[in-house]
Short mmCIF file of C-alpha atoms in Angstrom, two decimals:
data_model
loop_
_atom_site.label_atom_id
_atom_site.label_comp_id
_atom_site.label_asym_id
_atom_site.label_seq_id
_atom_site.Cartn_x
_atom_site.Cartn_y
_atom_site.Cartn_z
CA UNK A 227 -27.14 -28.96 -6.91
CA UNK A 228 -28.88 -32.02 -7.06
CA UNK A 229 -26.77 -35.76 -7.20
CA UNK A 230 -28.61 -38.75 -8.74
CA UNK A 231 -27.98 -41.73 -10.95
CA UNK A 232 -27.01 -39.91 -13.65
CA UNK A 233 -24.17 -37.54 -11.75
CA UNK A 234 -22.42 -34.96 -11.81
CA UNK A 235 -19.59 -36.96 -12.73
CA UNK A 236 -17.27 -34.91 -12.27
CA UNK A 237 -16.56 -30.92 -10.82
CA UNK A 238 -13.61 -29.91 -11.90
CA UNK A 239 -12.23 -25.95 -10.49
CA UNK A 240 -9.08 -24.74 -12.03
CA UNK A 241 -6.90 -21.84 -11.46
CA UNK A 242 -4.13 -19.84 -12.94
CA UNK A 243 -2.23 -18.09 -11.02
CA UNK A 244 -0.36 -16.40 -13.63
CA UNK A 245 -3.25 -15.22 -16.12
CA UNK A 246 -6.04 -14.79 -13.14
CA UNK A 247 -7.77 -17.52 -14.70
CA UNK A 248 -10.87 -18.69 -12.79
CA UNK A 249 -12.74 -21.94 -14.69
CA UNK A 250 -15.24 -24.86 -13.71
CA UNK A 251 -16.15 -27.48 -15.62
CA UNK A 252 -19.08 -30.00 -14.90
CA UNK A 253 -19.37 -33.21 -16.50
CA UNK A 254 -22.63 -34.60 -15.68
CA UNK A 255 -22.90 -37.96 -17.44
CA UNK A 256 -20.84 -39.87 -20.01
CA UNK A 257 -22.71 -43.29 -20.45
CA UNK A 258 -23.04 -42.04 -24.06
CA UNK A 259 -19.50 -40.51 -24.59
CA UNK A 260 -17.28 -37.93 -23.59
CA UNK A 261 -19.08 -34.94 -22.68
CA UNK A 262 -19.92 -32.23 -25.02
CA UNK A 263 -20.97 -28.68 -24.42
CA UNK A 264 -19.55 -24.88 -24.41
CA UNK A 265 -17.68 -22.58 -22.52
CA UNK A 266 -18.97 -19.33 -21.77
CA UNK A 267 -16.71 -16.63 -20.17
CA UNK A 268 -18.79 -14.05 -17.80
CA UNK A 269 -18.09 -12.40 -14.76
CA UNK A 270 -21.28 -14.29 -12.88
CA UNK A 271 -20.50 -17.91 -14.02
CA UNK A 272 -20.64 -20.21 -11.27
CA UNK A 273 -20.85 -24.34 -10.24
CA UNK A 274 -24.65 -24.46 -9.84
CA UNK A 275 -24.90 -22.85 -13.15
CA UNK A 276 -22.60 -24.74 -15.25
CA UNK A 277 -24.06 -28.10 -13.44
CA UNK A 278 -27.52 -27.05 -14.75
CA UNK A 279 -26.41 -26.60 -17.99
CA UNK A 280 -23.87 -29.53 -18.26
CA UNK A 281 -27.11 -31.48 -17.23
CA UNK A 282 -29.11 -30.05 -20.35
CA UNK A 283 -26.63 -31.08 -22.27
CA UNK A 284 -26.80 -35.00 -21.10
CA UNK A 285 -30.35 -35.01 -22.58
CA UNK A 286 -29.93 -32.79 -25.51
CA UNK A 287 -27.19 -34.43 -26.78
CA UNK A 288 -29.03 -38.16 -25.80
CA UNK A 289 -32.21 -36.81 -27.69
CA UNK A 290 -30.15 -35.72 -31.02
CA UNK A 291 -28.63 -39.21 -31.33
CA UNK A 292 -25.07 -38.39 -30.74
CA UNK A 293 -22.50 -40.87 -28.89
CA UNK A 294 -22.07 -37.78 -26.76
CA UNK A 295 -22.41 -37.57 -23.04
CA UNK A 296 -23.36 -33.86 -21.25
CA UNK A 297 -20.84 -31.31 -19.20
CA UNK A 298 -20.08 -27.57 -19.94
CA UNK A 299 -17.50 -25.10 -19.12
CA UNK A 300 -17.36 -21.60 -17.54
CA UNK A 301 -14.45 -19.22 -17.45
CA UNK A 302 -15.32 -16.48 -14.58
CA UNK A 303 -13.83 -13.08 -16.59
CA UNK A 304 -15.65 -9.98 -17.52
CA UNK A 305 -14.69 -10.27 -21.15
CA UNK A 306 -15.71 -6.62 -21.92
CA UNK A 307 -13.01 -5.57 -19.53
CA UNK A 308 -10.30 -7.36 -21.22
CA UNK A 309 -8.00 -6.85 -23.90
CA UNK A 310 -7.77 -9.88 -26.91
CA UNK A 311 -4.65 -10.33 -25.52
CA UNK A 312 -5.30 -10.68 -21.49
CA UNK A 313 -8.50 -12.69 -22.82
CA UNK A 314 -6.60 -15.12 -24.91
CA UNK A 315 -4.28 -16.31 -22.36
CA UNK A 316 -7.25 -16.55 -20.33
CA UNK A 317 -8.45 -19.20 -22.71
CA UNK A 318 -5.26 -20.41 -23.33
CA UNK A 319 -4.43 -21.18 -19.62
CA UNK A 320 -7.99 -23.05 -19.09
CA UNK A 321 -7.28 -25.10 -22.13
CA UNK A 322 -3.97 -26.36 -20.85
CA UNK A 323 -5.96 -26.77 -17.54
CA UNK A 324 -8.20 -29.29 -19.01
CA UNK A 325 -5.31 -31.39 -20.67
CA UNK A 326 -6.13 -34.32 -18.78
CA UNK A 327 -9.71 -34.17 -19.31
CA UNK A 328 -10.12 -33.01 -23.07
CA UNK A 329 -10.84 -34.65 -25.12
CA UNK A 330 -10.88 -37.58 -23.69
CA UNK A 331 -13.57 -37.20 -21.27
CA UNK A 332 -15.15 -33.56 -22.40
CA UNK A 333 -15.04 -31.73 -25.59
CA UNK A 334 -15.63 -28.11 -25.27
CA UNK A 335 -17.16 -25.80 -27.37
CA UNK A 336 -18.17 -21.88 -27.95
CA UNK A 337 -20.85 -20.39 -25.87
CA UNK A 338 -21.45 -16.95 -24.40
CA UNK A 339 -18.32 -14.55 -25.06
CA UNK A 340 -16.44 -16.97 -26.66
CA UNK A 341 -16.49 -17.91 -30.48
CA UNK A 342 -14.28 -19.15 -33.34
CA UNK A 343 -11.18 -17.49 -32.46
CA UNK A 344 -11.30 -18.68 -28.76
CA UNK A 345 -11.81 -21.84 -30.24
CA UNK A 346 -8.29 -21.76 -31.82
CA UNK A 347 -6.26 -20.43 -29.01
CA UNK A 348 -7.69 -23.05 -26.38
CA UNK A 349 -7.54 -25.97 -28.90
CA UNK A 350 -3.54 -25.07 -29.55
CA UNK A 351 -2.58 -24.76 -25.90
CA UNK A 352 -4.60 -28.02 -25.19
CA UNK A 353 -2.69 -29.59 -27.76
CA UNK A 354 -5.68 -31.80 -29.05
CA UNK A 355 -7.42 -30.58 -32.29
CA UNK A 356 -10.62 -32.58 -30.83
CA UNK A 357 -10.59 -30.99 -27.29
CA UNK A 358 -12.83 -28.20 -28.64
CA UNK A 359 -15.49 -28.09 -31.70
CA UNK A 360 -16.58 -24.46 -33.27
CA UNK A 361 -13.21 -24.13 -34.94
CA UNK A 362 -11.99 -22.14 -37.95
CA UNK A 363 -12.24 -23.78 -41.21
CA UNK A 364 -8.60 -24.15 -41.58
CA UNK A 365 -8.85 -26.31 -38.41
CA UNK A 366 -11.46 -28.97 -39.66
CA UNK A 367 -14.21 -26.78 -37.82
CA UNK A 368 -17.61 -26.54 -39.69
CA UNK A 369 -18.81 -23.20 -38.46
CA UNK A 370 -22.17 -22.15 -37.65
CA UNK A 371 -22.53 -19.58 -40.69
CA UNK A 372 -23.60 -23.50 -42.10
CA UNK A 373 -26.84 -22.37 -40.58
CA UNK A 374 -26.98 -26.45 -39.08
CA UNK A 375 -29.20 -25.08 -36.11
CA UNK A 376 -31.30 -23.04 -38.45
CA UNK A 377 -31.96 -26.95 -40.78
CA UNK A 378 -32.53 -28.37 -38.00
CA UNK A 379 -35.85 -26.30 -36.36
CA UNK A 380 -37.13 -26.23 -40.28
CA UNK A 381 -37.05 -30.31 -40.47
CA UNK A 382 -38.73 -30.67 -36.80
CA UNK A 383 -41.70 -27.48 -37.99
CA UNK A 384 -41.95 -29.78 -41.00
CA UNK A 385 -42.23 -33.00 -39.42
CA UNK A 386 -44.48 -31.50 -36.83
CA UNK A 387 -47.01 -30.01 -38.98
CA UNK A 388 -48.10 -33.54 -39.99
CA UNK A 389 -49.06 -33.96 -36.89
CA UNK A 390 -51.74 -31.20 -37.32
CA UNK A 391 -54.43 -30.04 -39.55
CA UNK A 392 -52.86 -27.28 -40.58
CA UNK A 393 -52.93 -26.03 -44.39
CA UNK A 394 -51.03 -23.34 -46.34
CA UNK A 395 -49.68 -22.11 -43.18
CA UNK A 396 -48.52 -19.25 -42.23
CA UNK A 397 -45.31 -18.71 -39.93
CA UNK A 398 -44.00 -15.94 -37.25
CA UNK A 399 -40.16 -15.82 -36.85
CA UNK A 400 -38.56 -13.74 -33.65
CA UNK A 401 -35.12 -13.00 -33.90
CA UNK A 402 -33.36 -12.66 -37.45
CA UNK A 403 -29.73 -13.58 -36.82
CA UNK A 404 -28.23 -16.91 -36.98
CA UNK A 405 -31.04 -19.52 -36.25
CA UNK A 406 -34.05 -17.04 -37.52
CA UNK A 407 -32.21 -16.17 -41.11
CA UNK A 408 -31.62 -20.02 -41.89
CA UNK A 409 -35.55 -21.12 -40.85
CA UNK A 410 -36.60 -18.41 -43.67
CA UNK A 411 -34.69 -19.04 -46.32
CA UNK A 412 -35.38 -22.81 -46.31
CA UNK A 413 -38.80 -21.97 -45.28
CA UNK A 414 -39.40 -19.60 -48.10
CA UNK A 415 -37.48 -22.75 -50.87
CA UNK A 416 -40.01 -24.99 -49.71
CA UNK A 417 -42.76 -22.61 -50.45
CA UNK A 418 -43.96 -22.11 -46.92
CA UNK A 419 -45.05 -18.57 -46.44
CA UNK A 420 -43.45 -16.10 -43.84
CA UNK A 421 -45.29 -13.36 -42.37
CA UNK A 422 -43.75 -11.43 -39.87
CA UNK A 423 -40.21 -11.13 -38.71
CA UNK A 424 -38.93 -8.97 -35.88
CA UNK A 425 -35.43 -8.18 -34.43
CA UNK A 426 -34.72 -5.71 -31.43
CA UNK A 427 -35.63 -2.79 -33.19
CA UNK A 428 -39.15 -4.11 -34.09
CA UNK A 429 -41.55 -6.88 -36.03
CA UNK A 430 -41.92 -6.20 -39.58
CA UNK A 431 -45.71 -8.17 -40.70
CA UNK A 432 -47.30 -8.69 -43.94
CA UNK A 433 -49.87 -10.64 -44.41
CA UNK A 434 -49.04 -11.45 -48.05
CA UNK A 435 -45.95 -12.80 -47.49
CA UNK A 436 -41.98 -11.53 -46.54
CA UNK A 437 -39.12 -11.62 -49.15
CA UNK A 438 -35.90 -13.47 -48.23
CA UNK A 439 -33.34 -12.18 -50.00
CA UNK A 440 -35.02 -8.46 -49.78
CA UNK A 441 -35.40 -8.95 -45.60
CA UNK A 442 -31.45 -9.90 -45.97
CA UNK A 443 -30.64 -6.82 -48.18
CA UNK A 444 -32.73 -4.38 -45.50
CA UNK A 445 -31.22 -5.85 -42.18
CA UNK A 446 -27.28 -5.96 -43.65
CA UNK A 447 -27.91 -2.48 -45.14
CA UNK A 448 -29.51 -0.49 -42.24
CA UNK A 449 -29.13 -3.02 -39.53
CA UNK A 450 -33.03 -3.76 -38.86
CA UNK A 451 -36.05 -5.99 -40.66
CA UNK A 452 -38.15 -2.92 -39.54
CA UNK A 453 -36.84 -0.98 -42.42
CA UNK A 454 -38.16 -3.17 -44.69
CA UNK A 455 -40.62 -1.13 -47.10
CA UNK A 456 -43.47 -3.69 -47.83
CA UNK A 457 -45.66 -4.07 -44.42
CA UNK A 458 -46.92 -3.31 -41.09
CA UNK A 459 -43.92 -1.96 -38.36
CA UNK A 460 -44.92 -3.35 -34.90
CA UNK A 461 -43.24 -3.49 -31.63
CA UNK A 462 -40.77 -6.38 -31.05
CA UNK A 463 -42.71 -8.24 -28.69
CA UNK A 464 -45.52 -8.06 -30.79
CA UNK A 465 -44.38 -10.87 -32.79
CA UNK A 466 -45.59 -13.35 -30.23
CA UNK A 467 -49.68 -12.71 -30.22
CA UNK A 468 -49.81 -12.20 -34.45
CA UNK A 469 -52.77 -14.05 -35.53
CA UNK A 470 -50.44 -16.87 -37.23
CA UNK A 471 -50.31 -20.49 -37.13
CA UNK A 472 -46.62 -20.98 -36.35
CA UNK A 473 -44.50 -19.84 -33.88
CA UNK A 474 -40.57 -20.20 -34.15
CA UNK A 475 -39.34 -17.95 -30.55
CA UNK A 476 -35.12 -18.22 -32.32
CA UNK A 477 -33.40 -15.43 -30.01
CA UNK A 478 -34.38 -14.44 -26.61
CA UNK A 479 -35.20 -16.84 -24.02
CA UNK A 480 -38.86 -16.44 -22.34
CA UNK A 481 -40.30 -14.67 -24.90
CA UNK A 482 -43.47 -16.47 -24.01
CA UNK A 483 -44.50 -15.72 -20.49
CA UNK A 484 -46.90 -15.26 -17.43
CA UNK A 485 -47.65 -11.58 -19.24
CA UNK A 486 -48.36 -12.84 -23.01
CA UNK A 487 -49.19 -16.44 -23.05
CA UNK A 488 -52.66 -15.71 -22.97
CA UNK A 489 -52.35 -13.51 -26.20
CA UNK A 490 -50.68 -16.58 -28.24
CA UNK A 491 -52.86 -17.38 -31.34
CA UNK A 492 -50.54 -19.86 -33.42
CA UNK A 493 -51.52 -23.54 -33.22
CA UNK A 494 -47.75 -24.87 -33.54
CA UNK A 495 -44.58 -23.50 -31.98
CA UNK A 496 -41.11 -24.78 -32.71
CA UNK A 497 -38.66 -23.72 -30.16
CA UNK A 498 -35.36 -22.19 -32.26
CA UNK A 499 -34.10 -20.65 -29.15
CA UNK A 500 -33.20 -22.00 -25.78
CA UNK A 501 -36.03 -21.90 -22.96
CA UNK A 502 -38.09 -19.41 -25.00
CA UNK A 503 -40.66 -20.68 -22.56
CA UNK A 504 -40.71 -21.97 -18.62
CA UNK A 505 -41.89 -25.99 -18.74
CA UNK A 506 -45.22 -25.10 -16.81
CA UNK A 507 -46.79 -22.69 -20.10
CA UNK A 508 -45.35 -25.81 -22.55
CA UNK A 509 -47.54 -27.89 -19.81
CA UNK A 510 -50.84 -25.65 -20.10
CA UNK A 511 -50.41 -25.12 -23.76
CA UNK A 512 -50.11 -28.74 -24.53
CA UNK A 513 -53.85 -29.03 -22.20
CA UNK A 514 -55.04 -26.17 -24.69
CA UNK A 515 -53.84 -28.28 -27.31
CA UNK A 516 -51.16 -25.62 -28.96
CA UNK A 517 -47.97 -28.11 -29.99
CA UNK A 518 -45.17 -27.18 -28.73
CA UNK A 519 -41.65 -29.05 -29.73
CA UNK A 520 -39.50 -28.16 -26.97
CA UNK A 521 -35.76 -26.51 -27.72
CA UNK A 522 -33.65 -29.69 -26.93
CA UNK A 523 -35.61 -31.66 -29.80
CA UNK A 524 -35.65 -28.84 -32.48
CA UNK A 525 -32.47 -26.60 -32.14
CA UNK A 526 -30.25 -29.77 -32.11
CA UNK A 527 -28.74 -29.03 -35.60
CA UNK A 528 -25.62 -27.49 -33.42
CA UNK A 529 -24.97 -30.55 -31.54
CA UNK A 530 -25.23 -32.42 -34.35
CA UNK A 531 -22.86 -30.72 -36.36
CA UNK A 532 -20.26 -30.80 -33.44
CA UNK A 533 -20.14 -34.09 -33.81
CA UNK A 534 -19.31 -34.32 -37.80
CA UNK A 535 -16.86 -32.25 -36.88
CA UNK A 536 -15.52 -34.41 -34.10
CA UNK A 537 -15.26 -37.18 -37.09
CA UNK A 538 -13.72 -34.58 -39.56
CA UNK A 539 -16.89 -35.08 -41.31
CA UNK A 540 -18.13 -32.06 -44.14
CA UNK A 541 -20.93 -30.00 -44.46
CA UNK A 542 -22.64 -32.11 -46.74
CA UNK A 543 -22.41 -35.17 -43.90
CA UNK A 544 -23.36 -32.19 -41.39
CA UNK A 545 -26.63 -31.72 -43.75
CA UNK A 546 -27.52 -35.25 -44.10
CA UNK A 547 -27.28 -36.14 -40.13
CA UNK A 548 -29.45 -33.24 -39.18
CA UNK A 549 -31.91 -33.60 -41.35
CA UNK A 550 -32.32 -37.46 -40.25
CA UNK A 551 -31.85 -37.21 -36.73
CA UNK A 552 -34.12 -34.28 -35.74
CA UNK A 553 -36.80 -35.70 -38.57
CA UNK A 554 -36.67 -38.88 -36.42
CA UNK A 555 -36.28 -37.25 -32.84
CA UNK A 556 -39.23 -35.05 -33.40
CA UNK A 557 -41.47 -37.86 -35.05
CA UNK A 558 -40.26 -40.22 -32.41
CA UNK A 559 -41.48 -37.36 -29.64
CA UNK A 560 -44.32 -36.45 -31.34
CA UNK A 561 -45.43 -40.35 -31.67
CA UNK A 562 -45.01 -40.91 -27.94
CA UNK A 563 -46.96 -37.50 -27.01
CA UNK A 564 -49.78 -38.35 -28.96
CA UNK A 565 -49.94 -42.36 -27.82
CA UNK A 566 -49.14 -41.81 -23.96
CA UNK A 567 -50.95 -38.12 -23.63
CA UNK A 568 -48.25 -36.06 -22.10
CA UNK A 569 -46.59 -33.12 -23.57
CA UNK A 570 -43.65 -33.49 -26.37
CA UNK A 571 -41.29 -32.08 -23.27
CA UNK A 572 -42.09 -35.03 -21.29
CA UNK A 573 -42.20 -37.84 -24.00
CA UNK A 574 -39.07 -36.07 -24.84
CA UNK A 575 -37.43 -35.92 -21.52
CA UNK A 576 -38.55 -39.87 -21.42
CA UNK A 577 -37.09 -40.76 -24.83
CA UNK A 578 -33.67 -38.95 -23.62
CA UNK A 579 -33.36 -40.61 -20.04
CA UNK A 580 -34.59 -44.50 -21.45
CA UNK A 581 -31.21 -43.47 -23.91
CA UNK A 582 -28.86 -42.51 -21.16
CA UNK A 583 -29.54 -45.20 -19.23
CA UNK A 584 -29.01 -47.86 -21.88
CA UNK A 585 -25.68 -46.36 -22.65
CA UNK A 586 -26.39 -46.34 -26.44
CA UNK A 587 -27.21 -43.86 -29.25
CA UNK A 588 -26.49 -45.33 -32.94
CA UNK A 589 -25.21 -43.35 -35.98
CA UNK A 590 -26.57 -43.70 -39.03
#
């Protein structure tokens, strides 16, 4: 674990005798605001991981123009070996844990093995609606089902196509759940065609174009976009060397790697998922000029909508915020790459830590 201006803050371990209940939280920085990220619940979580990710969180939350500082939570349980009852007084014995922390200095949030319904039970034994965001509806939350991450990589693959000479363009999407779904269907409004589409079971690829609301139909009635009848059935990982000219990686992280970056034809790739690539490829693809808007900048729609919900805000607020803030982010990014010649992770990185350190990020 590394300490520098920025922090940790705080490390905070907390124990429950009662319920077995093993947590950590890490707030890295708050010059912004209280800290904001998730809790995850596995049986591997540890301090140099949640410090890593609590330190992600300082710049993704700087870069989407949030008054929210970084930190994240883990909960050290196997979840699969617990009942919903032993695993919600788990939650509920961290939340009352944190009291004097959330939300006053960090507001939590779902993450690995822990969704909606944890959000509930640790919110009402924390006593504060705002110590947690990712609620039920009932509880001001505005869930994810919104598709806010989803709006959010669309606007920054929008915004960075001007930046290339790209026409009629054709897109690749890996992964088809909750990020991958959303990027289609606005993708598909706006008239921009889809190609290919894969899932764990397989890439589905037609050069002509994929249907929406037919790919929908196929992977809620047999569980798969490989069963969908129009188009070529490839291998999963074939997604990532289809002769396209966008790339959006939206479920598994290094899906672009030492073994396949050399196969990569697409000119643009905007990063749905979380480190679908290490920084040194983003590094040599930016030298082979292949644009590559790093996760932090486009999948930001999440953060964003946290914090609506933070200001019992609605969906249509949600909306409004994400489309403006990742529009700007990525043209800001994009602006700075081009002008200073380094990579959109480093202008980035740059834009993030120049807004940390004044202490400032604006709404609105």
């Amino acid at each position: 674990m590394e300490y520098d201006k920025f922090g940790p803050e705080k490390i905070i371990q907390v124990y429950d005798p009662e319920t077995g209940m093993r947590g950590i939280t890490v707030i890295h920085n708050t010059n912004l605001g209280p800290g904001k990220g998730g809790i995850r619940m596995t049986p591997s979580v540890d301090v140099e991981e949640v410090y890593k990710l609590a330190e992600t969180m300082t710049w993704k939350n700087a870069l989407a123009g949030i008054p929210f500082g970084g930190a994240k939570s883990g909960i050290i349980a196997n979840d699969k070996a617990l009942t919903q009852e032993q695993k919600d007084s788990i939650v509920a014995a961290f939340g009352k844990a944190i009291k004097n922390i959330a939300p006053s200095e960090y507001i939590a949030g779902p993450d690995m093995n822990m969704a909606e319904h944890e959000m509930k039970v640790l919110v009402e034994a924390n006593g504060e609606n705002n110590s947690a965001t990712g609620k039920p509806k009932d509880m001001g939350g505005l869930p994810h089902e919104l598709g806010s991450t989803g709006f959010g990589v669309y606007h920054a693959l929008l915004t960075a196509l001007e930046f290339t000479d790209l026409k009629n363009p054709t897109v690749a999407i890996e992964g088809f759940g909750n990020v991958g779904t959303f990027v289609m269907e606005f993708l598909e409004k706006k008239g921009i065609k889809v190609v290919a589409v894969s899932d764990s079971k397989g890439t589905i690829f037609n050069e002509e174009g994929l249907d929406y609301k037919e790919l929908m139909k196929v992977k809620e009635e047999s569980g798969s976009v490989i069963n969908y009848g129009d188009g070529k059935k490839l291998d999963s990982k074939e997604i990532v060397s289809l002769d396209v000219d966008i790339l959006v990686p939206a479920a598994i992280p290094d899906l672009i790697n030492e073994n396949n970056k050399n196969s990569i034809k697409a000119k643009l790739i905007v990063c749905g998922s979380n480190i679908a690539m290490s920084e040194e490829i983003e590094e040599e693809f930016h030298e082979k000029e292949i644009l590559i808007i790093p996760d932090f900048v486009a999948n930001a729609g999440g953060v964003i909508s946290s914090y609506i919900e933070t200001i019992n805000g609605t969906s249509e607020e949600m909306f409004m915020l994400v489309e403006k803030n990742i529009t700007e982010n990525t043209n800001e990014v994009l602006e700075k790459s081009k002008e200073n010649k380094i990579s959109p992770r480093k202008a980035a990185m740059e834009i993030a830590v120049k807004r940390v350190e004044e202490g400032k990020n604006e709404i609105i």
